[in-house]
Coordinates of C-alpha atoms and ligand atoms in Angstrom, one line a residue:
X1003 CA 22.1 -29.3 26.5
X1004 CA 19.9 -27.1 28.7
X1005 CA 18.0 -24.3 26.9
X1006 CA 16.4 -21.4 28.8
X1007 CA 13.4 -19.9 26.9
X1008 CA 11.9 -16.7 28.3
X1009 CA 8.5 -16.1 26.6
X1010 CA 8.0 -19.7 25.7
X1011 CA 4.3 -19.2 25.2
X1012 CA 4.8 -16.7 22.4
X1013 CA 4.5 -17.4 18.7
X1014 CA 8.2 -18.3 18.3
X1015 CA 8.7 -19.7 21.8
X1016 CA 5.9 -22.2 21.5
X1017 CA 7.0 -23.5 18.1
X1018 CA 10.6 -23.7 19.2
X1019 CA 9.8 -25.5 22.4
X1020 CA 7.7 -28.1 20.6
X1021 CA 10.5 -28.6 18.0
X1022 CA 13.2 -29.0 20.6
X1023 CA 11.1 -31.7 22.4
X1024 CA 10.3 -33.6 19.3
X1025 CA 13.6 -33.3 17.4
X1026 CA 16.4 -33.2 20.0
X1027 CA 17.2 -34.6 23.4
X1028 CA 17.7 -31.1 25.0
X1029 CA 16.0 -29.9 28.2
X1030 CA 14.0 -26.7 28.3
X1031 CA 13.5 -24.4 31.3
X1032 CA 10.7 -22.1 30.3
X1033 CA 8.9 -19.0 31.6
X1034 CA 5.9 -17.1 30.5
X1035 CA 2.9 -15.3 31.9
X1036 CA 0.5 -17.7 30.1
X1037 CA 0.6 -21.2 28.7
X1038 CA -2.2 -21.6 26.3
X1039 CA 0.1 -22.3 23.3
X1040 CA 2.1 -25.0 25.1
X1041 CA -0.4 -27.8 25.3
X1042 CA 2.0 -30.2 23.4
X1043 CA 4.9 -29.3 25.8
X1044 CA 3.4 -29.1 29.3
X1045 CA 3.9 -32.3 31.2
X1046 CA 6.8 -33.5 29.0
X1047 CA 9.7 -34.8 31.1
X1048 CA 12.2 -32.4 29.4
X1049 CA 10.0 -29.3 29.6
X1050 CA 10.2 -27.4 32.9
X1051 CA 7.7 -24.6 32.9
X1052 CA 7.4 -21.8 35.4
X1053 CA 4.5 -19.4 35.2
X1054 CA 5.8 -15.9 35.8
X1055 CA 6.7 -12.4 34.7
X1056 CA 10.3 -11.9 33.6
X1057 CA 10.3 -8.4 35.0
X1058 CA 9.6 -9.7 38.5
X1059 CA 11.1 -13.2 38.7
X1060 CA 14.7 -12.1 39.0
X1061 CA 15.9 -14.8 41.3
X1062 CA 14.4 -17.6 39.3
X1063 CA 15.9 -16.1 36.1
X1064 CA 19.4 -15.7 37.6
X1065 CA 19.3 -19.2 38.9
X1066 CA 18.3 -20.6 35.6
X1067 CA 20.7 -18.6 33.5
X1068 CA 23.4 -20.0 35.8
X1069 CA 22.1 -23.6 35.2
X1070 CA 21.6 -23.5 31.4
X1071 CA 23.9 -23.6 28.4
X1072 CA 22.1 -21.1 26.3
X1073 CA 19.5 -18.4 26.8
X1074 CA 16.7 -17.3 24.4
X1075 CA 15.0 -14.2 25.7
X1076 CA 11.9 -14.0 23.4
X1077 CA 9.7 -11.7 25.4
X1078 CA 8.7 -8.7 23.4
X1079 CA 5.8 -6.6 22.0
X1080 CA 6.0 -7.1 18.2
X1081 CA 2.8 -5.5 16.9
X1082 CA 3.1 -2.1 15.0
X1083 CA -0.2 -0.8 16.3
X1084 CA 1.2 -1.1 19.9
X1085 CA 4.4 0.7 18.9
X1086 CA 2.3 3.7 17.9
X1087 CA -0.2 3.6 20.8
X1088 CA 2.0 2.5 23.7
X1089 CA 5.6 3.3 22.7
X1090 CA 6.8 3.4 26.3
X1091 CA 5.5 -0.1 27.0
X1092 CA 7.6 -1.2 24.0
X1093 CA 10.7 0.5 25.4
X1094 CA 10.2 -0.8 28.9
X1095 CA 9.6 -4.4 27.9
X1096 CA 11.5 -4.9 24.7
X1097 CA 14.5 -2.8 25.7
X1098 CA 14.8 -2.4 29.5
X1099 CA 13.6 -5.8 30.6
X1100 CA 15.8 -7.5 28.0
X1101 CA 18.8 -5.4 28.7
X1102 CA 18.7 -6.8 32.3
X1103 CA 18.8 -10.3 31.0
X1104 CA 21.6 -9.6 28.5
X1105 CA 23.7 -8.2 31.3
X1106 CA 23.1 -11.3 33.4
X1107 CA 24.3 -13.4 30.5
X1108 CA 27.5 -11.3 30.3
X1109 CA 28.0 -11.6 34.1
X1110 CA 27.4 -15.3 34.1
X1111 CA 29.3 -15.9 30.8
X1112 CA 26.3 -17.6 29.1
X1113 CA 25.6 -17.9 25.4
X1114 CA 22.6 -15.8 24.3
X1115 CA 20.5 -16.1 21.1
X1116 CA 18.6 -12.9 20.9
X1117 CA 15.8 -11.8 18.6
X1118 CA 16.7 -8.8 16.6
X1119 CA 14.2 -7.9 13.9
X1120 CA 13.7 -7.1 10.2
X1121 CA 12.4 -3.8 11.5
X1122 CA 16.0 -2.6 12.3
X1123 CA 16.6 -2.0 8.6
X1124 CA 13.5 0.3 8.6
X1125 CA 13.2 2.1 5.3
X1126 CA 16.6 1.0 4.0
X1127 CA 16.6 1.5 0.2
X1128 CA 18.6 -1.7 -0.5
X1129 CA 16.9 -4.3 -2.7
X1130 CA 18.0 -7.0 -0.2
X1131 CA 19.0 -6.2 3.4
X1132 CA 22.4 -7.4 4.4
X1133 CA 23.4 -7.9 8.0
X1134 CA 26.9 -6.4 7.6
X1135 CA 26.4 -3.9 4.8
X1136 CA 23.0 -2.3 4.9
X1137 CA 22.3 1.0 6.6
X1138 CA 19.5 1.1 9.2
X1139 CA 17.1 3.8 8.2
X1140 CA 14.3 5.0 10.5
X1141 CA 12.1 8.1 10.4
X1142 CA 11.7 11.2 12.6
X1143 CA 11.0 10.9 16.3
X1144 CA 7.3 11.9 16.0
X1145 CA 6.9 8.8 13.9
X1146 CA 6.7 6.6 17.0
X1147 CA 6.5 3.4 15.0
X1148 CA 10.2 3.4 15.1
X1149 CA 10.6 3.0 18.8
X1150 CA 10.6 -0.8 18.3
X1151 CA 13.2 -0.7 15.6
X1152 CA 15.3 1.8 17.6
X1153 CA 15.0 -0.3 20.8
X1154 CA 16.0 -3.5 19.0
X1155 CA 18.8 -1.7 17.1
X1156 CA 20.4 -0.4 20.3
X1157 CA 20.2 -3.8 21.9
X1158 CA 21.9 -5.3 18.8
X1159 CA 24.7 -2.7 19.3
X1160 CA 25.0 -3.4 23.0
X1161 CA 25.1 -7.1 22.4
X1162 CA 27.7 -6.7 19.7
X1163 CA 29.8 -4.5 22.0
X1164 CA 29.6 -7.0 24.9
X1165 CA 30.7 -9.6 22.3
X1166 CA 33.7 -7.6 21.2
X1167 CA 34.8 -6.2 24.5
X1168 CA 33.6 -8.7 27.1
X1169 CA 33.6 -12.0 25.0
X1170 CA 29.8 -12.4 25.2
X1171 CA 29.0 -15.5 23.1
X1172 CA 25.9 -14.2 21.2
X1173 CA 23.9 -14.9 18.1
X1174 CA 21.4 -12.3 16.8
X1175 CA 18.6 -13.4 14.5
X1176 CA 16.3 -11.2 12.5
X1177 CA 13.0 -12.8 11.6
X1178 CA 11.4 -11.4 8.4
X1179 CA 7.6 -11.7 8.7
X1180 CA 7.4 -15.2 10.2
X1181 CA 3.9 -16.6 10.2
X1182 CA 2.0 -19.8 10.9
X1183 CA -0.3 -21.3 13.5
X1184 CA -0.4 -19.5 16.8
X1185 CA 0.7 -16.2 15.4
X1186 CA -2.0 -13.9 16.9
X1187 CA -5.5 -14.4 18.1
X1188 CA -7.8 -13.9 15.1
X1189 CA -10.6 -12.9 17.5
X1190 CA -8.9 -9.6 18.3
X1191 CA -11.4 -7.3 16.6
X1192 CA -9.4 -4.1 17.0
X1193 CA -8.1 -2.5 13.8
X1194 CA -4.4 -3.3 13.7
X1195 CA -4.9 -5.6 16.7
X1196 CA -2.7 -8.3 15.2
X1197 CA -0.2 -8.7 12.5
X1198 CA -1.4 -8.5 8.9
X1199 CA -2.0 -12.2 8.2
X1200 CA -4.0 -12.9 11.3
X1201 CA -5.7 -9.6 11.0
X1202 CA -6.9 -10.5 7.5
X1203 CA -8.0 -14.0 8.4
X1204 CA -10.0 -12.5 11.3
X1205 CA -11.5 -9.8 9.1
X1206 CA -12.8 -12.5 6.6
X1207 CA -14.2 -14.8 9.3
X1208 CA -15.9 -11.9 11.2
X1209 CA -17.5 -10.8 7.9
X1210 CA -15.6 -7.5 7.8
X1211 CA -13.9 -5.9 4.9
X1212 CA -10.1 -6.0 4.6
X1213 CA -8.4 -2.6 5.1
X1214 CA -5.4 -2.1 2.7
X1215 CA -3.2 0.5 4.3
X1216 CA -2.2 3.0 1.6
X1217 CA -3.6 0.7 -1.0
X1218 CA -1.6 -2.4 -0.1
X1219 CA 1.2 -2.1 -2.7
X1220 CA 3.9 -2.4 0.1
X1221 CA 5.6 -5.8 0.0
X1222 CA 6.7 -8.3 2.6
X1223 CA 8.6 -11.6 2.3
X1224 CA 6.7 -14.1 4.4
X1225 CA 8.5 -17.0 6.0
X1226 CA 6.8 -20.0 7.5
X1227 CA 7.5 -20.6 11.2
X1228 CA 8.9 -24.2 10.7
X1229 CA 11.7 -22.7 8.5
X1230 CA 12.4 -20.1 11.2
X1231 CA 12.5 -22.7 13.9
X1232 CA 14.9 -24.9 11.8
X1233 CA 17.3 -21.9 11.7
X1234 CA 17.0 -21.5 15.5
X1235 CA 17.8 -25.1 16.1
X1236 CA 20.9 -24.8 14.1
X1237 CA 21.9 -21.7 16.0
X1238 CA 21.3 -23.4 19.4
X1239 CA 23.3 -26.5 18.2
X1240 CA 26.1 -24.1 17.1
X1241 CA 28.2 -26.7 15.3
X1242 CA 31.8 -25.6 15.0
X1243 CA 30.7 -22.3 16.7
X1244 CA 29.3 -21.2 13.3
X1245 CA 26.6 -19.1 14.9
X1246 CA 28.8 -17.5 17.5
X1247 CA 29.2 -13.7 17.3
X1248 CA 27.1 -13.5 14.2
X1249 CA 23.9 -11.8 13.0
X1250 CA 21.5 -13.8 10.7
X1251 CA 18.6 -12.6 8.6
X1252 CA 16.0 -15.5 8.7
X1253 CA 13.4 -15.0 6.0
X1254 CA 12.2 -16.2 2.6
X1255 CA 13.3 -13.8 -0.1
X1256 CA 11.5 -15.6 -2.9
X1257 CA 8.1 -15.3 -1.3
X1258 CA 7.9 -11.5 -1.7
X1259 CA 4.3 -10.4 -2.2
X1260 CA 2.3 -7.2 -1.9
X1261 CA -0.2 -6.9 1.0
X1262 CA -2.9 -6.6 -1.6
X1263 CA -1.8 -9.9 -3.2
X1264 CA -1.7 -11.5 0.2
X1265 CA -5.3 -10.4 0.8
X1266 CA -6.4 -11.8 -2.5
X1267 CA -4.6 -15.1 -1.9
X1268 CA -6.3 -15.5 1.5
X1269 CA -9.7 -14.8 0.1
X1270 CA -9.2 -17.4 -2.7
X1271 CA -7.9 -19.9 -0.2
X1272 CA -10.6 -19.4 2.4
X1273 CA -13.2 -19.9 -0.4
X1274 CA -12.1 -23.5 -0.6
X1275 CA -13.3 -24.2 3.0
X1276 CA -17.0 -24.8 2.5
X1277 CA -18.0 -23.3 5.9
X1278 CA -16.3 -20.0 5.2
X1279 CA -16.6 -19.8 1.4
X1280 CA -19.6 -17.4 1.6
X1281 CA -17.8 -15.1 4.1
X1282 CA -14.7 -15.0 1.8
X1283 CA -16.8 -14.3 -1.3
X1284 CA -18.4 -11.3 0.4
X1285 CA -15.1 -9.7 1.6
X1286 CA -14.2 -6.5 -0.1
X1287 CA -10.8 -4.8 -0.2
X1288 CA -11.0 -1.2 1.0
X1289 CA -8.1 1.3 0.7
X1290 CA -7.4 3.3 3.8
X1291 CA -4.7 5.8 4.5
X1292 CA -2.1 4.9 7.1
X1293 CA -3.0 7.8 9.4
X1294 CA -6.6 6.8 9.5
X1295 CA -5.7 3.2 10.3
X1296 CA -2.8 3.5 12.7
X1297 CA -2.6 7.2 13.6
X1298 CA -0.1 9.9 12.8
X1299 CA 2.9 8.1 14.5
X1300 CA 2.9 5.4 11.8
X1301 CA 5.3 5.1 8.8
X1302 CA 5.6 2.1 6.6
X1303 CA 8.3 -0.1 5.0
X1304 CA 7.6 -0.5 1.3
X1305 CA 10.1 -3.2 0.4
X1306 CA 11.7 -5.7 2.9
X1307 CA 13.7 -8.5 1.4
X1308 CA 16.3 -10.4 3.4
X1309 CA 19.7 -11.4 2.0
X1310 CA 20.1 -14.9 3.5
X1311 CA 23.6 -15.8 2.2
X1312 CA 25.1 -15.7 5.7
X1313 CA 22.5 -18.2 7.1
X1314 CA 23.2 -20.4 4.1
X1315 CA 26.9 -20.2 4.5
X1316 CA 27.3 -20.6 8.2
X1317 CA 24.2 -22.6 9.2
X1318 CA 23.6 -24.5 6.0
X1319 CA 20.1 -23.2 6.3
X1320 CA 17.5 -22.1 3.7
X1321 CA 13.7 -21.8 3.6
X1322 CA 11.8 -24.8 2.3
X1323 CA 8.1 -24.0 2.7
X1324 CA 6.4 -22.0 -0.1
X1325 CA 3.9 -19.3 0.8
X1326 CA 1.0 -21.3 -0.7
X1327 CA 1.9 -24.3 1.4
X1328 CA 2.4 -22.3 4.6
X1329 CA -0.8 -20.4 4.2
X1330 CA -2.7 -23.6 3.7
X1331 CA -1.2 -25.0 7.0
X1332 CA -2.0 -21.8 8.8
X1333 CA -5.6 -21.8 7.6
X1334 CA -6.0 -25.5 8.5
X1335 CA -5.1 -24.5 12.0
X1336 CA -7.1 -21.3 12.4
X1337 CA -10.2 -22.6 10.6
X1338 CA -10.4 -25.8 12.6
X1339 CA -13.7 -25.6 14.5
X1340 CA -12.1 -26.6 17.8
X1341 CA -9.4 -23.9 17.4
X1342 CA -12.1 -21.3 16.5
X1343 CA -14.0 -22.0 19.7
X1344 CA -10.8 -21.9 21.8
X1345 CA -9.6 -18.6 20.3
X1346 CA -13.0 -16.9 20.8
X1347 CA -13.1 -18.1 24.5
X1348 CA -9.6 -16.9 25.2
X1349 CA -10.3 -13.5 23.6
X1350 CA -13.5 -12.9 25.6
Ligands
UGA1697 C1 6.3 -6.6 11.5 C2 6.3 -6.3 13.1 O1 6.9 -5.2 13.4 C3 6.9 -7.4 13.8 O2 6.1 -8.5 13.9 C4 8.2 -7.9 13.2 O3 9.4 -7.6 14.0 C5 8.5 -7.6 11.8 O4 7.6 -6.9 11.1 C6 8.6 -9.0 11.1 O5 7.9 -9.9 11.3 O6 9.5 -9.0 10.2 P1 5.0 -5.3 9.6 O7 5.5 -6.3 8.6 O8 5.0 -3.9 9.2 O9 6.0 -5.3 10.9 O10 3.7 -5.7 10.4 P2 2.3 -6.2 9.9 O11 1.3 -5.7 11.0 O12 2.2 -7.6 9.7 O13 1.9 -5.4 8.6 C7 2.4 -5.7 7.3 C8 1.8 -4.7 6.3 O14 0.4 -4.8 6.2 C9 2.0 -3.2 6.7 O15 2.4 -2.5 5.6 C10 0.7 -2.7 7.2 O16 0.5 -1.4 6.9 C11 -0.2 -3.6 6.3 N1 -1.6 -3.8 6.9 C12 -1.7 -4.3 8.2 C13 -2.7 -3.6 6.1 O17 -2.6 -3.2 5.0 N2 -4.0 -3.8 6.7 C14 -4.1 -4.3 8.0 O18 -5.3 -4.5 8.4 C15 -2.9 -4.6 8.7

């Protein structure tokens, strides 16, 4: 099997690449602008890396789509503060650049495994979001946060239509707040500069207070990256075509916590690392309103729980890592002195 991963140096791409090399005999062709998260893959005989920009390297991409068995286009902006500040960048990269790749897969009759998102459900009132039943509910146009959700939703619909009318062999997966080592750089000091978990770890280590947007009662189900990657391996393997022409939520419905509870857990956990215990003890939780924190284009999701029965039924997949266990592994990575030095150098 030959797998093409575009955006291999991202959070999901880097973990997936490592898992493929250690758990399977598959070959990977990979492209990314940067390679700092790929230290365990670079130099491996089954990892063929090209440094480059997917919006420019059209010939390389066409040639490698042709040569591979399955394509995973993982390049996207996935940070809510960017949706609000630079909505057109989100549209151009997440939507336009990926549409071109999807069309090449259709033309070359290649299987595609494409990242949809939990964000497509938006403010859906269902207690658990179902891939085939739930309505997708976003806000008014001036709430620019939804440009990511809308871009991804339209791509889902385009991919579905190519599947139905042009026999595109696709799988759409929807990560629900995956987290773990290599998520975002914790030395990104901008408010909202990274996703919530890495934002809070960075706040604590920098001696800043934690900002709870609208009080922090909104909830998220957090899924550890290894669980997400296991689901992806099953989709790539595609035993009995079980993943073909299907959409899968991939998340951990039992680990549903409020953002305030997440902050409290992190403070308690970081207190157990002697070097950072002081910083954690001094961290205060401050309530801020969403407009102050993100700007007027923001709107939040209050409850986001995945129904995972389809992933269970078709992929025999379920999450295994508890939030406590996953947070510990994530903190062991981020609080490792070597990693702290590397991250601060990369950021500066
Ligand atoms: C995320 C991102 O859109 C994507 O990474 C992804 O597609 C999707 O959800 C997913 O992973 O399922 P969201 O969960 O809203 O969206 O993003 P975070 O930035 O991680 O924020 C989570 C919650 O924490 C939000 O309610 C936000 O307002 C809150 N928050 C964030 C704070 O209270 N304080 C902060 O400093 C940062």
